[in-house]
Amino acid sequence: MNLVTCIGCGGLFPEMDGPTHRYMESSPGCWAAYGDVLAREYSDPAYAKTHRLTVDAYAVQHPGRPSPQSIQSVALHLTRLCLLPECGLEMSRANDAMLKATESKKKFVWLLPPPTRGAVTVADVHEANNLQEHVTRVRQWAESAWQAWSLHHSQIRAWLPAGFDSR
Ligand SMILES: [Zn+2]
């Protein structure tokens, strides 16, 4: 089986034909692995707890090209990531912050994606053998994806709604 490097996250995935997302640009193998991970999270409430982190990490490792949707997607998922791995904020509160940030989306700008997007990718989560591994790897993945965007952390913090300063 040939492995190819994903154009988004840089992870290695089986070479295949298949669909990819409209603006979260990836290799088909990466998109298929993400689909498997989402299916796991949708089918079991214990796995579902990591779902938002999974969505955030995937989105920011696959920023694609500048478009109204990609600009908003990257900004909002980075906003939520900003509040999670760094300070352990409760997911519900981080989600509130993201929703509040949505209301002010007009000020979002395209952030030049980092050349490398993190050492941990959906490939690592895809290979998890049990719940504990899944949860641990999703957290590592989210942290890795967030750190990859460190050049833009101050801009992302500036997008946090009032009352949600992560420091
Ligand atoms: Zn990828």
mmCIF file of N, CA, C and O in Angstrom, residues 8-58:
data_model
loop_
_atom_site.group_PDB
_atom_site.id
_atom_site.type_symbol
_atom_site.label_atom_id
_atom_site.label_comp_id
_atom_site.label_asym_id
_atom_site.label_seq_id
_atom_site.Cartn_x
_atom_site.Cartn_y
_atom_site.Cartn_z
ATOM 1 N N GLY A 8 -2.700 18.935 3.561
ATOM 2 C CA GLY A 8 -3.124 19.790 4.665
ATOM 3 C C GLY A 8 -2.278 19.571 5.910
ATOM 4 O O GLY A 8 -1.480 20.420 6.302
ATOM 5 N N CYS A 9 -2.437 18.401 6.514
ATOM 6 C CA CYS A 9 -1.789 18.156 7.810
ATOM 7 C C CYS A 9 -0.363 17.630 7.688
ATOM 8 O O CYS A 9 0.387 17.651 8.669
ATOM 9 N N GLY A 10 0.001 17.111 6.513
ATOM 10 C CA GLY A 10 1.349 16.563 6.355
ATOM 11 C C GLY A 10 1.476 15.132 6.841
ATOM 12 O O GLY A 10 2.565 14.558 6.798
ATOM 13 N N GLY A 11 0.378 14.539 7.315
ATOM 14 C CA GLY A 11 0.407 13.141 7.749
ATOM 15 C C GLY A 11 0.464 12.197 6.563
ATOM 16 O O GLY A 11 0.234 12.602 5.421
ATOM 17 N N LEU A 12 0.800 10.948 6.848
ATOM 18 C CA LEU A 12 0.887 9.931 5.795
ATOM 19 C C LEU A 12 -0.375 9.073 5.791
ATOM 20 O O LEU A 12 -0.773 8.533 6.836
ATOM 21 N N PHE A 13 -0.966 8.930 4.608
ATOM 22 C CA PHE A 13 -2.223 8.190 4.472
ATOM 23 C C PHE A 13 -2.173 7.325 3.227
ATOM 24 O O PHE A 13 -1.456 7.645 2.277
ATOM 25 N N PRO A 14 -2.950 6.237 3.211
ATOM 26 C CA PRO A 14 -2.980 5.388 2.020
ATOM 27 C C PRO A 14 -3.383 6.192 0.781
ATOM 28 O O PRO A 14 -4.276 7.038 0.847
ATOM 29 N N GLU A 15 -2.704 5.872 -0.319
ATOM 30 C CA GLU A 15 -3.059 6.516 -1.584
ATOM 31 C C GLU A 15 -4.382 5.953 -2.053
ATOM 32 O O GLU A 15 -4.560 4.734 -2.105
ATOM 33 N N MET A 16 -5.325 6.797 -2.388
ATOM 34 C CA MET A 16 -6.643 6.326 -2.853
ATOM 35 C C MET A 16 -7.347 7.439 -3.605
ATOM 36 O O MET A 16 -6.961 8.602 -3.529
ATOM 37 N N ASP A 17 -8.387 7.040 -4.349
ATOM 38 C CA ASP A 17 -9.287 8.025 -4.930
ATOM 39 C C ASP A 17 -10.443 8.179 -3.961
ATOM 40 O O ASP A 17 -10.829 7.218 -3.292
ATOM 41 N N GLY A 18 -11.028 9.357 -3.940
ATOM 42 C CA GLY A 18 -12.172 9.522 -3.062
ATOM 43 C C GLY A 18 -12.442 10.990 -2.834
ATOM 44 O O GLY A 18 -11.687 11.852 -3.281
ATOM 45 N N PRO A 19 -13.535 11.267 -2.133
ATOM 46 C CA PRO A 19 -13.922 12.664 -1.917
ATOM 47 C C PRO A 19 -13.017 13.356 -0.907
ATOM 48 O O PRO A 19 -12.335 12.706 -0.107
ATOM 49 N N THR A 20 -13.007 14.670 -0.975
ATOM 50 C CA THR A 20 -12.375 15.494 0.059
ATOM 51 C C THR A 20 -13.338 16.631 0.357
ATOM 52 O O THR A 20 -14.330 16.827 -0.351
ATOM 53 N N HIS A 21 -13.043 17.374 1.394
ATOM 54 C CA HIS A 21 -13.924 18.482 1.780
ATOM 55 C C HIS A 21 -13.765 19.653 0.812
ATOM 56 O O HIS A 21 -12.704 19.855 0.238
ATOM 57 N N ARG A 22 -14.805 20.447 0.682
ATOM 58 C CA ARG A 22 -14.825 21.550 -0.274
ATOM 59 C C ARG A 22 -13.744 22.595 0.022
ATOM 60 O O ARG A 22 -13.097 23.080 -0.882
ATOM 61 N N TYR A 23 -13.546 22.960 1.285
ATOM 62 C CA TYR A 23 -12.500 23.961 1.546
ATOM 63 C C TYR A 23 -11.444 23.515 2.550
ATOM 64 O O TYR A 23 -10.378 24.113 2.608
ATOM 65 N N MET A 24 -11.687 22.463 3.339
ATOM 66 C CA MET A 24 -10.626 21.935 4.219
ATOM 67 C C MET A 24 -9.787 20.964 3.376
ATOM 68 O O MET A 24 -9.981 19.751 3.419
ATOM 69 N N GLU A 25 -8.868 21.492 2.592
ATOM 70 C CA GLU A 25 -8.176 20.687 1.587
ATOM 71 C C GLU A 25 -7.276 19.628 2.222
ATOM 72 O O GLU A 25 -6.489 19.919 3.120
ATOM 73 N N SER A 26 -7.412 18.399 1.716
ATOM 74 C CA SER A 26 -6.648 17.269 2.241
ATOM 75 C C SER A 26 -6.434 16.263 1.127
ATOM 76 O O SER A 26 -6.980 16.411 0.033
ATOM 77 N N SER A 27 -5.685 15.217 1.434
ATOM 78 C CA SER A 27 -5.625 14.070 0.530
ATOM 79 C C SER A 27 -6.875 13.221 0.786
ATOM 80 O O SER A 27 -7.442 13.260 1.890
ATOM 81 N N PRO A 28 -7.321 12.452 -0.212
ATOM 82 C CA PRO A 28 -8.500 11.594 0.005
ATOM 83 C C PRO A 28 -8.307 10.610 1.163
ATOM 84 O O PRO A 28 -9.249 10.332 1.903
ATOM 85 N N GLY A 29 -7.106 10.088 1.343
ATOM 86 C CA GLY A 29 -6.859 9.134 2.425
ATOM 87 C C GLY A 29 -7.027 9.781 3.792
ATOM 88 O O GLY A 29 -7.528 9.159 4.739
ATOM 89 N N CYS A 30 -6.611 11.027 3.906
ATOM 90 C CA CYS A 30 -6.766 11.758 5.171
ATOM 91 C C CYS A 30 -8.238 12.016 5.458
ATOM 92 O O CYS A 30 -8.708 11.825 6.575
ATOM 93 N N TRP A 31 -8.976 12.413 4.442
ATOM 94 C CA TRP A 31 -10.413 12.681 4.620
ATOM 95 C C TRP A 31 -11.144 11.402 5.017
ATOM 96 O O TRP A 31 -12.043 11.420 5.859
ATOM 97 N N ALA A 32 -10.732 10.271 4.449
ATOM 98 C CA ALA A 32 -11.354 8.984 4.795
ATOM 99 C C ALA A 32 -11.044 8.611 6.245
ATOM 100 O O ALA A 32 -11.917 8.129 6.977
ATOM 101 N N ALA A 33 -9.797 8.847 6.687
ATOM 102 C CA ALA A 33 -9.427 8.550 8.073
ATOM 103 C C ALA A 33 -10.238 9.416 9.034
ATOM 104 O O ALA A 33 -10.728 8.942 10.068
ATOM 105 N N TYR A 34 -10.417 10.682 8.668
ATOM 106 C CA TYR A 34 -11.217 11.597 9.490
ATOM 107 C C TYR A 34 -12.668 11.088 9.563
ATOM 108 O O TYR A 34 -13.282 11.099 10.636
ATOM 109 N N GLY A 35 -13.189 10.619 8.446
ATOM 110 C CA GLY A 35 -14.546 10.061 8.427
ATOM 111 C C GLY A 35 -14.685 8.881 9.376
ATOM 112 O O GLY A 35 -15.683 8.765 10.097
ATOM 113 N N ASP A 36 -13.679 8.028 9.417
ATOM 114 C CA ASP A 36 -13.699 6.881 10.345
ATOM 115 C C ASP A 36 -13.692 7.356 11.796
ATOM 116 O O ASP A 36 -14.397 6.805 12.648
ATOM 117 N N VAL A 37 -12.869 8.360 12.076
ATOM 118 C CA VAL A 37 -12.775 8.880 13.449
ATOM 119 C C VAL A 37 -14.103 9.509 13.861
ATOM 120 O O VAL A 37 -14.597 9.294 14.976
ATOM 121 N N LEU A 38 -14.704 10.262 12.942
ATOM 122 C CA LEU A 38 -16.008 10.875 13.255
ATOM 123 C C LEU A 38 -17.062 9.800 13.488
ATOM 124 O O LEU A 38 -17.879 9.911 14.411
ATOM 125 N N ALA A 39 -17.034 8.740 12.689
ATOM 126 C CA ALA A 39 -18.014 7.662 12.848
ATOM 127 C C ALA A 39 -17.885 7.024 14.232
ATOM 128 O O ALA A 39 -18.883 6.716 14.893
ATOM 129 N N ARG A 40 -16.649 6.858 14.685
ATOM 130 C CA ARG A 40 -16.392 6.307 16.010
ATOM 131 C C ARG A 40 -16.984 7.244 17.074
ATOM 132 O O ARG A 40 -17.624 6.802 18.031
ATOM 133 N N GLU A 41 -16.795 8.530 16.904
ATOM 134 C CA GLU A 41 -17.286 9.482 17.910
ATOM 135 C C GLU A 41 -18.811 9.608 17.877
ATOM 136 O O GLU A 41 -19.433 9.856 18.907
ATOM 137 N N TYR A 42 -19.415 9.449 16.699
ATOM 138 C CA TYR A 42 -20.878 9.543 16.605
ATOM 139 C C TYR A 42 -21.555 8.304 17.163
ATOM 140 O O TYR A 42 -22.702 8.358 17.590
ATOM 141 N N SER A 43 -20.849 7.178 17.167
ATOM 142 C CA SER A 43 -21.518 5.931 17.518
ATOM 143 C C SER A 43 -21.397 5.568 18.994
ATOM 144 O O SER A 43 -22.016 4.620 19.450
ATOM 145 N N ASP A 44 -20.591 6.297 19.756
ATOM 146 C CA ASP A 44 -20.360 5.931 21.150
ATOM 147 C C ASP A 44 -20.222 7.209 21.990
ATOM 148 O O ASP A 44 -19.309 8.005 21.775
ATOM 149 N N PRO A 45 -21.121 7.388 22.966
ATOM 150 C CA PRO A 45 -21.091 8.624 23.775
ATOM 151 C C PRO A 45 -19.751 8.854 24.474
ATOM 152 O O PRO A 45 -19.353 10.008 24.677
ATOM 153 N N ALA A 46 -19.063 7.773 24.837
ATOM 154 C CA ALA A 46 -17.769 7.942 25.517
ATOM 155 C C ALA A 46 -16.747 8.577 24.570
ATOM 156 O O ALA A 46 -15.953 9.433 24.972
ATOM 157 N N TYR A 47 -16.793 8.179 23.335
ATOM 158 C CA TYR A 47 -15.893 8.763 22.326
ATOM 159 C C TYR A 47 -16.353 10.171 21.925
ATOM 160 O O TYR A 47 -15.547 11.005 21.531
ATOM 161 N N ALA A 48 -17.647 10.406 22.017
ATOM 162 C CA ALA A 48 -18.197 11.687 21.570
ATOM 163 C C ALA A 48 -17.651 12.867 22.361
ATOM 164 O O ALA A 48 -17.674 13.997 21.890
ATOM 165 N N LYS A 49 -17.149 12.591 23.576
ATOM 166 C CA LYS A 49 -16.650 13.693 24.410
ATOM 167 C C LYS A 49 -15.507 14.450 23.752
ATOM 168 O O LYS A 49 -15.257 15.605 24.081
ATOM 169 N N THR A 50 -14.771 13.808 22.876
ATOM 170 C CA THR A 50 -13.642 14.484 22.230
ATOM 171 C C THR A 50 -14.039 15.107 20.882
ATOM 172 O O THR A 50 -13.192 15.665 20.198
ATOM 173 N N HIS A 51 -15.334 15.008 20.546
ATOM 174 C CA HIS A 51 -15.730 15.353 19.179
ATOM 175 C C HIS A 51 -15.356 16.775 18.766
ATOM 176 O O HIS A 51 -14.818 17.004 17.685
ATOM 177 N N ARG A 52 -15.637 17.746 19.652
ATOM 178 C CA ARG A 52 -15.349 19.132 19.241
ATOM 179 C C ARG A 52 -13.854 19.359 19.042
ATOM 180 O O ARG A 52 -13.441 20.069 18.134
ATOM 181 N N LEU A 53 -13.049 18.757 19.913
ATOM 182 C CA LEU A 53 -11.589 18.887 19.749
ATOM 183 C C LEU A 53 -11.140 18.279 18.425
ATOM 184 O O LEU A 53 -10.264 18.821 17.749
ATOM 185 N N THR A 54 -11.720 17.155 18.088
ATOM 186 C CA THR A 54 -11.400 16.492 16.816
ATOM 187 C C THR A 54 -11.696 17.425 15.644
ATOM 188 O O THR A 54 -10.868 17.601 14.743
ATOM 189 N N VAL A 55 -12.878 18.019 15.679
ATOM 190 C CA VAL A 55 -13.298 18.919 14.587
ATOM 191 C C VAL A 55 -12.363 20.136 14.518
ATOM 192 O O VAL A 55 -11.944 20.551 13.431
ATOM 193 N N ASP A 56 -12.005 20.673 15.674
ATOM 194 C CA ASP A 56 -11.117 21.842 15.712
ATOM 195 C C ASP A 56 -9.747 21.495 15.145
ATOM 196 O O ASP A 56 -9.190 22.230 14.320
ATOM 197 N N ALA A 57 -9.177 20.388 15.622
ATOM 198 C CA ALA A 57 -7.822 20.021 15.203
ATOM 199 C C ALA A 57 -7.793 19.761 13.696
ATOM 200 O O ALA A 57 -6.871 20.202 12.994
ATOM 201 N N TYR A 58 -8.814 19.065 13.206
ATOM 202 C CA TYR A 58 -8.827 18.770 11.770
ATOM 203 C C TYR A 58 -8.938 20.053 10.954
ATOM 204 O O TYR A 58 -8.218 20.252 9.973
#
